[in-house]
XYZ file of C-alpha atoms in Angstrom:
594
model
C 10.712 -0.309 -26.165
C 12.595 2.819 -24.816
C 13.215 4.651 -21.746
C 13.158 7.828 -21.996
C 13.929 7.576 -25.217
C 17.206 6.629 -25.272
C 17.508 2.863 -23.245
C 16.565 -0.052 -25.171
C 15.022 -2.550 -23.053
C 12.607 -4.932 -24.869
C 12.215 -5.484 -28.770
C 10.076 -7.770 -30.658
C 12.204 -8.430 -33.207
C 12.341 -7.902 -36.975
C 8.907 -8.461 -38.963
C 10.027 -10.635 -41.774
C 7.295 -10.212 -44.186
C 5.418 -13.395 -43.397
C 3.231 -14.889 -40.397
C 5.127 -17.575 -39.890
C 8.266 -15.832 -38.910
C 6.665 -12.328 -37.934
C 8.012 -11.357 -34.293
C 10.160 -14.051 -32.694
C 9.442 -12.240 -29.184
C 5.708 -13.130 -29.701
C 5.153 -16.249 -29.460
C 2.327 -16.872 -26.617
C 0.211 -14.313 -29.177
C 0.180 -17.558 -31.489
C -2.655 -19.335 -29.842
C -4.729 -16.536 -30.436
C -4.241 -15.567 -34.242
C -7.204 -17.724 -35.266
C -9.291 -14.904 -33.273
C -7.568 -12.357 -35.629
C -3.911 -11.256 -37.422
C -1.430 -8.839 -37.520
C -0.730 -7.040 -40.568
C 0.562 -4.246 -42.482
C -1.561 -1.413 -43.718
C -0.680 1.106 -45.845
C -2.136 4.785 -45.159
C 0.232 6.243 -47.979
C 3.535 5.800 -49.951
C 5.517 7.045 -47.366
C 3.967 5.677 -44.303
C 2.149 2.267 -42.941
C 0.693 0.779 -39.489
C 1.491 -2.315 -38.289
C -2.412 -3.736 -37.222
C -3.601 -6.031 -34.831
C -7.413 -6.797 -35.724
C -9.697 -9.746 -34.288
C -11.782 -11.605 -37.428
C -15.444 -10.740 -37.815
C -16.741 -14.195 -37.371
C -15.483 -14.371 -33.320
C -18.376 -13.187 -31.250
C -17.864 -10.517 -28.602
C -14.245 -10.932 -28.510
C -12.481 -7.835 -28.021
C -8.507 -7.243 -27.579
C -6.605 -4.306 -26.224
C -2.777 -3.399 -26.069
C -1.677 -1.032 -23.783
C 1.668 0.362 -22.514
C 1.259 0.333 -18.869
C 2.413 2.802 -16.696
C 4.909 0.434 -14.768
C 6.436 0.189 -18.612
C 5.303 -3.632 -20.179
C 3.557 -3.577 -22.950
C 0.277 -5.851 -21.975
C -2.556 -7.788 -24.250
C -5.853 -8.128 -22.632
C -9.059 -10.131 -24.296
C -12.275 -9.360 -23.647
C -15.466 -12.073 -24.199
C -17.802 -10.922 -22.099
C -18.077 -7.762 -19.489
C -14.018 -9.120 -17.885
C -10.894 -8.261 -19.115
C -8.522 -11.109 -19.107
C -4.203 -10.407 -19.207
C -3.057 -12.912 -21.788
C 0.449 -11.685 -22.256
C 3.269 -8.887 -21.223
C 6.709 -8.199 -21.867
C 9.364 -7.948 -20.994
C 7.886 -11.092 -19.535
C 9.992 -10.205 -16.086
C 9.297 -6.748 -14.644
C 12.821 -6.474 -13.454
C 13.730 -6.598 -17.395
C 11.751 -2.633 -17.421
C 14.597 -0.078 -16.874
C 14.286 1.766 -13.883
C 11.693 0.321 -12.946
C 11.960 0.615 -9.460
C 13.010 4.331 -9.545
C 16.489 5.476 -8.224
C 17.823 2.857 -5.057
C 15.134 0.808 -5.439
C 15.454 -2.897 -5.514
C 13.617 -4.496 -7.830
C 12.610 -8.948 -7.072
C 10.380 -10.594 -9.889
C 9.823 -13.607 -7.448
C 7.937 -11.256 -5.034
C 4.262 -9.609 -4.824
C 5.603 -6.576 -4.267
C 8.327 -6.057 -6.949
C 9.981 -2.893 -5.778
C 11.809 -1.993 -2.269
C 13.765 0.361 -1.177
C 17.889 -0.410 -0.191
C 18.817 -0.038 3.226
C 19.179 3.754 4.554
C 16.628 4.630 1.875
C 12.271 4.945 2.027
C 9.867 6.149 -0.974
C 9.869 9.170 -1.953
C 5.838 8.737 -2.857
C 4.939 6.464 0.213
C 1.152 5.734 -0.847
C 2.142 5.555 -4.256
C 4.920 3.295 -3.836
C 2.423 1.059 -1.105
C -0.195 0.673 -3.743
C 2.208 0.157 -6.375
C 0.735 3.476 -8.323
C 4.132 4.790 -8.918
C 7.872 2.548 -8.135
C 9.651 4.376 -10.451
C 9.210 7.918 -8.167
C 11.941 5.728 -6.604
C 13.225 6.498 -3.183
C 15.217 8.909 -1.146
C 17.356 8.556 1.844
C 16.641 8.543 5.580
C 19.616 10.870 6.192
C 20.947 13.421 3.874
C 25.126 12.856 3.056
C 27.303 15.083 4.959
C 30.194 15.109 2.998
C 30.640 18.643 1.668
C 29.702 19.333 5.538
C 32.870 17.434 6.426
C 34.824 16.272 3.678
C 33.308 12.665 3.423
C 34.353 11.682 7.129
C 30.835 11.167 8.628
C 29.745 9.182 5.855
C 29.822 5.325 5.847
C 29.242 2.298 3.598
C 26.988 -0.289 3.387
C 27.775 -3.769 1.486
C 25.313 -5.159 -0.710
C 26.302 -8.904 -1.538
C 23.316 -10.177 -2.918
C 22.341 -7.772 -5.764
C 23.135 -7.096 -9.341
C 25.204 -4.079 -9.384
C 23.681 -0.693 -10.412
C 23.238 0.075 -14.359
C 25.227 2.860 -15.606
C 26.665 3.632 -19.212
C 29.528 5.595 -18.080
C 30.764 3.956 -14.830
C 34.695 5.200 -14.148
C 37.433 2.728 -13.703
C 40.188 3.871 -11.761
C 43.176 2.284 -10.687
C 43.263 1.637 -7.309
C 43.545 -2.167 -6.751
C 42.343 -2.505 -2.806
C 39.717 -2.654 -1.128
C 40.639 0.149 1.409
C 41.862 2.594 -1.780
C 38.576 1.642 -3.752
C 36.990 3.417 -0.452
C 39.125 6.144 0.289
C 38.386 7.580 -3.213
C 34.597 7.068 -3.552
C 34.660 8.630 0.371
C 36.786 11.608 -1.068
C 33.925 12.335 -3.877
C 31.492 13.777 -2.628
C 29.242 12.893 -5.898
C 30.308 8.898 -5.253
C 27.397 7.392 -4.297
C 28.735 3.665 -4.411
C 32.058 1.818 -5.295
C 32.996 -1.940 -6.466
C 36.591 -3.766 -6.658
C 36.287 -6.167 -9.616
C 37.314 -10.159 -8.780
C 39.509 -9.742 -12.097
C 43.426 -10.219 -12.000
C 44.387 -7.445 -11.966
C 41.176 -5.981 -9.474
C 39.411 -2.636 -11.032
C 38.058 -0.116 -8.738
C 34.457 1.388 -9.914
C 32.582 4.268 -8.711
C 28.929 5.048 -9.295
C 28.388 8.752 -9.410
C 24.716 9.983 -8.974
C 21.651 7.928 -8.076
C 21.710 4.008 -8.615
C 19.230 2.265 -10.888
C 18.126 -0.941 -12.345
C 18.436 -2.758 -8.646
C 17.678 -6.024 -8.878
C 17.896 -9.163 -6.337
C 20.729 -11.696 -7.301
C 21.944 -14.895 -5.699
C 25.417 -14.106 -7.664
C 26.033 -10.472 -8.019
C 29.298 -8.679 -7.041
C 29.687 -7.340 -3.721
C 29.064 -3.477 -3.921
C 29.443 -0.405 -1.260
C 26.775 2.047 -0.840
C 27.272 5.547 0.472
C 24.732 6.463 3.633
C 24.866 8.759 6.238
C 26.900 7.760 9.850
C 23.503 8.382 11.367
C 22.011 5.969 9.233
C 24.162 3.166 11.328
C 22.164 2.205 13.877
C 20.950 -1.169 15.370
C 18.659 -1.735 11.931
C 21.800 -1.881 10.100
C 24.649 -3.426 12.587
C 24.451 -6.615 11.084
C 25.656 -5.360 7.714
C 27.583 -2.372 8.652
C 30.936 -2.282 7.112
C 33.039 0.983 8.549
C 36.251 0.531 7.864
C 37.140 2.641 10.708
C 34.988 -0.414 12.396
C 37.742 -3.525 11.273
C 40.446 -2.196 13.649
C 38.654 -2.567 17.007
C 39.871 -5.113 18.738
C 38.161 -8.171 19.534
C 38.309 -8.670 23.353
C 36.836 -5.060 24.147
C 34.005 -6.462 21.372
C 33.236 -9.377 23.488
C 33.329 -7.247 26.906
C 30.823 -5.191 25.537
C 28.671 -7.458 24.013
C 28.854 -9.223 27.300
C 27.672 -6.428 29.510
C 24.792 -5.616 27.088
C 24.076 -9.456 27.082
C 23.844 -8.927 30.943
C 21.658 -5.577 30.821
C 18.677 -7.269 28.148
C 18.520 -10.346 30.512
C 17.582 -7.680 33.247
C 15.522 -5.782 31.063
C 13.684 -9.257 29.883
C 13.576 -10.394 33.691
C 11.362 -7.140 34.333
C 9.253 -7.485 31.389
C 8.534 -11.330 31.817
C 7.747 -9.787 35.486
C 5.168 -7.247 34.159
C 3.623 -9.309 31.348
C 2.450 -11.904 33.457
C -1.174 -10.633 33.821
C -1.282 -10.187 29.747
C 0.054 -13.619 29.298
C -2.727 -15.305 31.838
C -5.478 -12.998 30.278
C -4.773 -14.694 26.778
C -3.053 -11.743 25.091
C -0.361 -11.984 22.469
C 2.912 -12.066 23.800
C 4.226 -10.986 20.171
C 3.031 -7.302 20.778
C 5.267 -4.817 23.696
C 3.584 -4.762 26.522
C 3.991 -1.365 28.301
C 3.679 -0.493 31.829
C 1.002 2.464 32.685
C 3.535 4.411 34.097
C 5.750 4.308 30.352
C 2.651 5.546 28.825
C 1.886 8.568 31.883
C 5.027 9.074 30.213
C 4.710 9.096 26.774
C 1.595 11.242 26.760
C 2.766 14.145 29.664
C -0.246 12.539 31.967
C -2.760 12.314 29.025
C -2.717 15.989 27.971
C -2.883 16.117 24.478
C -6.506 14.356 23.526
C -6.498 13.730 19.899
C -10.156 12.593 20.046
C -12.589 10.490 21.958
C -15.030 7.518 21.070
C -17.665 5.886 22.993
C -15.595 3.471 24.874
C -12.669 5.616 25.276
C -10.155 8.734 23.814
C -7.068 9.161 21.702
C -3.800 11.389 23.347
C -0.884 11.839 20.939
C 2.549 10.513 22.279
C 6.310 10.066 22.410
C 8.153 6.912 23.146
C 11.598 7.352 24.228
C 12.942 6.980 20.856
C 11.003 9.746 19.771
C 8.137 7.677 18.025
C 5.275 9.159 17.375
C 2.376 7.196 18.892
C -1.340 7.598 19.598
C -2.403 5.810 22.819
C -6.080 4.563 23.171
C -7.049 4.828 27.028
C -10.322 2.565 27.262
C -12.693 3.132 30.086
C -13.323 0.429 32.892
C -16.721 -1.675 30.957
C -17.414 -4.842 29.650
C -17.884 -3.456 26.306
C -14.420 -1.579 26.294
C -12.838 -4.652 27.428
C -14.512 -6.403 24.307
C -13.061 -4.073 22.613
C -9.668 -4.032 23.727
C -9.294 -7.733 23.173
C -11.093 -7.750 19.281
C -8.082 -4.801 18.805
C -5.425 -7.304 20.033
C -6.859 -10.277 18.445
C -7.229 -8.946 15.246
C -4.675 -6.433 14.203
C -2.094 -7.413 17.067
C -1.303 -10.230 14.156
C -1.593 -8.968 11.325
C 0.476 -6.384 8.967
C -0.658 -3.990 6.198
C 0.005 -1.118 4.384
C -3.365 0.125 4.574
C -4.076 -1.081 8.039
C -3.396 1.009 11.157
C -0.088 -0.513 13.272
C -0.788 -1.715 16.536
C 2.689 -1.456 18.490
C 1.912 -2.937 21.616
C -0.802 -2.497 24.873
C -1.149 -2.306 28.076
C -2.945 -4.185 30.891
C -2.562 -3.300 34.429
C -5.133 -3.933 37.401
C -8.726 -2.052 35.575
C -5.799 -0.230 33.192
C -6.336 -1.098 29.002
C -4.401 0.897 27.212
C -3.600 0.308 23.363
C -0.503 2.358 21.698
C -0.852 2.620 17.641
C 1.286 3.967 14.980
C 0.924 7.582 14.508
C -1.114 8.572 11.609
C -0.688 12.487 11.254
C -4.053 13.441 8.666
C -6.492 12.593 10.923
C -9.663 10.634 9.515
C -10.862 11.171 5.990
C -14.623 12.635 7.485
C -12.485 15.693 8.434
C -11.064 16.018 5.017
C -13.756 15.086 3.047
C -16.988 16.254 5.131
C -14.532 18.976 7.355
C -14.250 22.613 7.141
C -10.660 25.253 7.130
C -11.234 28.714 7.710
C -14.840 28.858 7.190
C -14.620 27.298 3.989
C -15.557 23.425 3.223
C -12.440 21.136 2.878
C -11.915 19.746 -0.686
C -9.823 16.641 -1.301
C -9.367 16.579 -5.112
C -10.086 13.460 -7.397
C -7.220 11.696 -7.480
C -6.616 11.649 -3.696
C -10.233 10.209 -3.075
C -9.967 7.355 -6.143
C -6.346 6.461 -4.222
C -8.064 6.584 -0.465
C -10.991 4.000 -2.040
C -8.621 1.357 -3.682
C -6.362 1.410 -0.211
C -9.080 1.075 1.635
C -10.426 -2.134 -0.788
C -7.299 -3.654 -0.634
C -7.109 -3.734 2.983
C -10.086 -5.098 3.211
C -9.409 -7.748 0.725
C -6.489 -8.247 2.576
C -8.676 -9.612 5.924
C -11.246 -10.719 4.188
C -9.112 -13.361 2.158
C -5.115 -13.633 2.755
C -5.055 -13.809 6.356
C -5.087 -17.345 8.082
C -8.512 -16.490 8.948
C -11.630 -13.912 7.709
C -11.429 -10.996 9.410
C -14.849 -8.878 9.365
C -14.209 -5.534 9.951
C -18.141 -5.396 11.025
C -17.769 -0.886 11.116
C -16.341 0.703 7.892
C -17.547 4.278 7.479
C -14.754 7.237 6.756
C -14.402 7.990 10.959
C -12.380 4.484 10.980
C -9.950 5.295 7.693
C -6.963 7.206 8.684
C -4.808 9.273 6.693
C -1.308 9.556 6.576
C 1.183 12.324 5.531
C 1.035 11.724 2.015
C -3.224 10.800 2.238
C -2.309 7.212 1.923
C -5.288 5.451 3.403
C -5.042 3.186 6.884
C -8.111 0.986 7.845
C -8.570 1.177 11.748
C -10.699 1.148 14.417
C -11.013 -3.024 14.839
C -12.741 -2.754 17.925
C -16.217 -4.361 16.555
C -13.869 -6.569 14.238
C -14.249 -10.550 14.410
C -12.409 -13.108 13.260
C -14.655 -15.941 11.096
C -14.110 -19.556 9.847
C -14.137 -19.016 5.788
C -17.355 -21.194 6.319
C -18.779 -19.046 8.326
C -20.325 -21.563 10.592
C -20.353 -19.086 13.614
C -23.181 -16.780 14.109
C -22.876 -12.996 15.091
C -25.805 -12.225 17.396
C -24.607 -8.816 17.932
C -25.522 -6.276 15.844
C -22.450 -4.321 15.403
C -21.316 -1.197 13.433
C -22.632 2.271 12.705
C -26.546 3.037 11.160
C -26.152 3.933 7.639
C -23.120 1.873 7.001
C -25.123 -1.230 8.491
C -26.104 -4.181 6.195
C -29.795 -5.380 5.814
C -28.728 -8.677 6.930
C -27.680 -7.347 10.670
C -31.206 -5.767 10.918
C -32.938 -9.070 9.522
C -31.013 -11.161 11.470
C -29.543 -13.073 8.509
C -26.666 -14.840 8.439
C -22.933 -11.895 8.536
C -20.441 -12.506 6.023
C -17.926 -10.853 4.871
C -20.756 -8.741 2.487
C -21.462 -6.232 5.427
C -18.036 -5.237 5.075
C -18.544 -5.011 1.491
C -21.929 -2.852 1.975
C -20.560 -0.441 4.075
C -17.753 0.209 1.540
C -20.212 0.471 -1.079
C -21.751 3.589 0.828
C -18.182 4.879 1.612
C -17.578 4.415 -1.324
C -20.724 6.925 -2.562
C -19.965 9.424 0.163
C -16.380 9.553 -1.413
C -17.813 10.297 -4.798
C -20.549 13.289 -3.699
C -18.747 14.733 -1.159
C -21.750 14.366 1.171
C -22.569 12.221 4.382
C -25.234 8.833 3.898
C -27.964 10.842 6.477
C -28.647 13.584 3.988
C -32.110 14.059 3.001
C -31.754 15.176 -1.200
C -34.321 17.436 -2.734
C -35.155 16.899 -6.091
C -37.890 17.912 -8.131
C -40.127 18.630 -5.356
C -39.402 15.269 -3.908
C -37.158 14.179 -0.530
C -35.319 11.370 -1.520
C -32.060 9.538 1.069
C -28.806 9.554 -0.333
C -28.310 5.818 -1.054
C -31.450 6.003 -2.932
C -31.140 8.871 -5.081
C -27.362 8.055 -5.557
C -28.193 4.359 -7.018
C -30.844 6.354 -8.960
C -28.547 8.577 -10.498
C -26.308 6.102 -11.715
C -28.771 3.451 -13.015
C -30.102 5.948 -14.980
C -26.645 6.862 -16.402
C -26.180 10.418 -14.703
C -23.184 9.601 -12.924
C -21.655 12.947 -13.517
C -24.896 14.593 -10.966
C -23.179 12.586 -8.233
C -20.401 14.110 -8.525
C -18.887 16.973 -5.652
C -19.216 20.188 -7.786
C -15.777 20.969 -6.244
C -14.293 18.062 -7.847
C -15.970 17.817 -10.872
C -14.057 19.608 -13.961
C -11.387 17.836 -12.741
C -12.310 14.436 -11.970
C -11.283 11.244 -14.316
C -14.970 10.621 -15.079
C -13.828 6.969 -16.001
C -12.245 6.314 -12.929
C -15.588 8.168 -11.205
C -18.194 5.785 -13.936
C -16.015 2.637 -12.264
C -16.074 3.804 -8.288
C -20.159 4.935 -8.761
C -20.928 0.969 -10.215
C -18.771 -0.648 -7.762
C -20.505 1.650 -4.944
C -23.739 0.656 -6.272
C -23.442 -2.843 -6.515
C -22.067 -3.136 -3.401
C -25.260 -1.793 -1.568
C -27.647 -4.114 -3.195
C -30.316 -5.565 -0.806
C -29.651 -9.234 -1.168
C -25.894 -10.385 0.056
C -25.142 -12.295 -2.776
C -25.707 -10.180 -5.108
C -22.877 -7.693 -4.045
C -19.651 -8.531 -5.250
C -16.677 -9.751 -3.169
C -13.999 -6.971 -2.198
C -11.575 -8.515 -4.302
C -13.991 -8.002 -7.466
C -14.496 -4.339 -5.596
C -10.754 -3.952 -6.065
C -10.643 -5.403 -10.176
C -13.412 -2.862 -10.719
C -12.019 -0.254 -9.223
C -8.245 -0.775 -10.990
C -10.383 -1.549 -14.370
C -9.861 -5.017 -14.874
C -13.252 -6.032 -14.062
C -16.111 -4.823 -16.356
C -18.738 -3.428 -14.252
C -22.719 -2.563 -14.471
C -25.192 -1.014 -12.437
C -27.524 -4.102 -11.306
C -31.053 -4.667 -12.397
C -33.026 -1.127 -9.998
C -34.599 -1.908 -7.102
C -37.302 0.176 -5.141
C -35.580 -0.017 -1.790
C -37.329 0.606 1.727
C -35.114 4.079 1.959
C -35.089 4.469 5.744
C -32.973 0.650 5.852
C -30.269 2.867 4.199
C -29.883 6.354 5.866
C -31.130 8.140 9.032
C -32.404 11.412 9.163
């Protein structure tokens, strides 16, 4: 296998004209020849293909290479309506060149593969999150200021635990030192990185351009990487390297470090001061607690009011080190103060891509005040239900298929790799946020509550929003984790149309509701009239065919007959076969309100 036509990365090895000895790199394929064979066949005297086929006599067993798009080449069997990954190579991701896109780190031993060095963030941040699209790479936090100023407000970083960066041409030079090795990748203002060899005699190297092939390494060489002054901050102190830095001298280190020692025991003193009601009222002491006067502050009094919710508004914000923030002022009720503590409870612990950061709270006297991560799109109902100038918003397919598969894995996320099952209990597209690049962030936890995975606890409440709600919270049947996955099944639909659940549809003469006439649709294998006539000459009608038959199995009547978010997520990404469930006359005002 190439990249880009020109990098060899992976080869089978040679066919040698027997099945015995045919590709060496192939071996796990093996156990699986006696459900078919490779083999030549010709097409003409100048040309052949080289044929996997499965034998006639094996029963629904289906097989399917594909390149995929992160660059393995990947076997999957089929015996039945799932798609099973038998084999890949190379058999380590790291082994795929670039695969991690220019300064990004690649770690095989990790879930998520790809990072970005230090000084650097994705260039495709919801890409990158969902692992759509590592090798976009990423870009740095600062930009270089060398031909600004000759190199002198640029610094560099050492990387000690990482293979050093693939290049063909890499140029040796001849400075043997450390501090020359610098001085001439500083004086280059297309030196991006330098390394002094351990051989006798040492070899200076500089990396000109973008560095590639990153990869973790308990051995590799110490390496230099260029990055902006400005870059240096507290994030990075501990592996800054300056060499300006080395000739400060070591008592007027330790004054310093003694005053500041002095100044964060007073600033801790104050805080342990002010936290004392949070602590005694059972809330996290891992989250910041701010004072209602920092958050006056932050938000100029309040002024700008980003929105506004039953229990409470939004303002936008600044903290002093010019962090965006929205702050959640709560009104003085029982039910906000439920609220307040679900928020804590539940997100206050846990950490997500797709989930809304909560950076800290506030509790003083009647005061509840939460502060979360700024998320600058606003919720998808404005972009997908919204208008602009008069004219209906559109958010095009691609966007909407990448909103629903954040939005299932953060709900897969709570539902089963925290310590315990969170239920969101209120999914509906008010409560998914979206960020500069319309990467998806599940908020809103305010109904949330944490479960025992036996769910042994009854919810007497009913909580969430009508037309997302389950038939088990109107029944009064037992809540699992399947309301979640109901709700997401009519977000899910809503996504698809282009059209809110409370919509009355005429057809034929007939008023039918949405969830109704959508399921319809699809059983009867019309998916395309579901889709938004804005979106759809250019919608992937596979990926829409998978979203529509996850959507409607997730609203089925009966809990256990909807699938579990994490099969929600396999159909959506296509490694789950899916099918629209046996139809159903449903009692239509259960789903919808008119």
């Amino acid at each position: 296998m190439l990249y880009n036509n020109s990098v060899q990365y992976w080869s089978s090895g040679e066919w040698m004209e027997s099945m015995d000895n045919h590709f060496p790199n192939l071996p796990e394929i093996y156990a699986y020849k006696g459900m078919g064979e490779f083999h030549f066949r010709n097409i003409s005297s100048s040309s052949m293909y080289f044929i996997y086929e499965t034998k006639d006599h094996i029963p629904k067993f289906t097989v399917r290479f594909i390149m995929h798009k992160s660059g393995d080449l990947r076997l999957y069997v089929s015996t039945g309506n799932r798609w099973s990954l038998i084999w890949s190579k190379p058999g380590d991701l790291c082994d795929v060149y670039d695969v991690c896109g220019a300064y990004g780190v690649c770690n095989g031993n990790n879930t998520q593969f790809c990072r970005c060095l230090e000084g650097f963030m994705p260039k495709h941040n919801c890409s990158w999150s969902s692992e759509e699209w590592w090798s976009s790479g990423c870009i740095r936090l600062s930009p270089l200021q060398c031909s600004a100023n000759n190199g002198t407000t640029d610094r560099f970083l050492e990387m000690s635990d990482k293979s050093l960066p693939h290049e063909q041409s890499v140029p040796y030079i001849r400075e043997k030192t450390l501090d020359g090795c610098h001085n001439a990748c500083l004086n280059n203002c297309s030196c991006t990185a330098f390394a002094l060899s351990s051989s006798t005699p040492p070899t200076c190297r500089l990396w000109l351009g973008s560095l590639s092939n990153l990869r973790d390494s308990s051995d590799g060489q110490p390496f230099f990487v260029r990055l902006a002054a400005s870059d240096f901050d507290s994030s990075l102190s501990k592996k800054r390297i300056g060499i300006a830095l080395r000739t400060i001298l070591a008592p007027a280190v330790g004054a310093f470090i003694a005053v500041l020692a002095l100044f964060a025991l007073f600033i801790w003193w104050k805080r342990e001061e002010l936290s004392t009601e949070g602590r005694e009222d059972g809330m996290p002491t891992s989250l910041p607690i701010f004072t209602y006067s920092q958050l006056q502050t932050a938000t100029r009094n309040f002024k700008h009011k980003m929105g506004s919710g039953a229990f409470g508004s939004v303002f936008e914000g600044t903290l002093p080190d010019n962090t965006l923030v929205a702050v959640k002022k709560l009104d003085s009720s029982i039910q906000a103060e439920k609220q307040f503590r679900a928020e804590i409870n539940t997100i206050g612990n846990i950490h997500h891509v797709n989930l809304v950061r909560l950076l800290g709270f506030c509790i003083e006297g009647s005061q509840r005040l939460l502060v979360y991560e700024y998320v600058s799109n606003g919720s998808l109902d404005s972009s997908l239900f919204g208008m602009s100038d008069g004219e209906p918003k559109v958010l095009d397919w691609k966007t909407r298929f990448q909103i629903a598969l954040g939005t299932a894995r953060a709900l897969v996320y709570l539902h089963e790799k925290c310590k315990d099952c969170i239920i969101h209990c209120d999914i509906k597209p008010e409560n998914i946020l979206l960020d500069e690049d319309l990467c998806p962030k599940l908020a809103d936890f305010g109904l949330a509550k944490i479960m025992d995975r036996d769910f042994s606890k009854v919810l007497t409440t009913t909580r969430g929003t009508r037309g997302y709600l389950a038939p088990e919270w109107i029944d009064g049947l037992p809540i699992t984790t399947k309301v979640d996955v109901y709700s997401f099944g009519v977000t899910m639909l809503e996504i698809i149309t282009g059209r809110r659940n409370m919509e009355a549809i005429v057809q034929e003469s007939s008023m039918h509701f949405f969830t109704t006439w959508a399921a319809t649709q699809i059983y009867e294998e019309k998916v395309v009239a579901i889709v938004d006539a804005n979106i759809v000459g250019n919608a992937d009608m596979e990926e829409v065919r998978r979203a529509a038959m996850a959507g409607v199995l997730c609203i089925q009547e009966d809990p256990d007959s909807r699938p579990t978010m994490v099969q929600v997520l396999q159909m959506l990404e296509g490694t789950m076969e899916s099918h629209a469930p046996e139809f159903q006359e449903v009692e239509e005002d259960r789903y919808s309100i008119v």
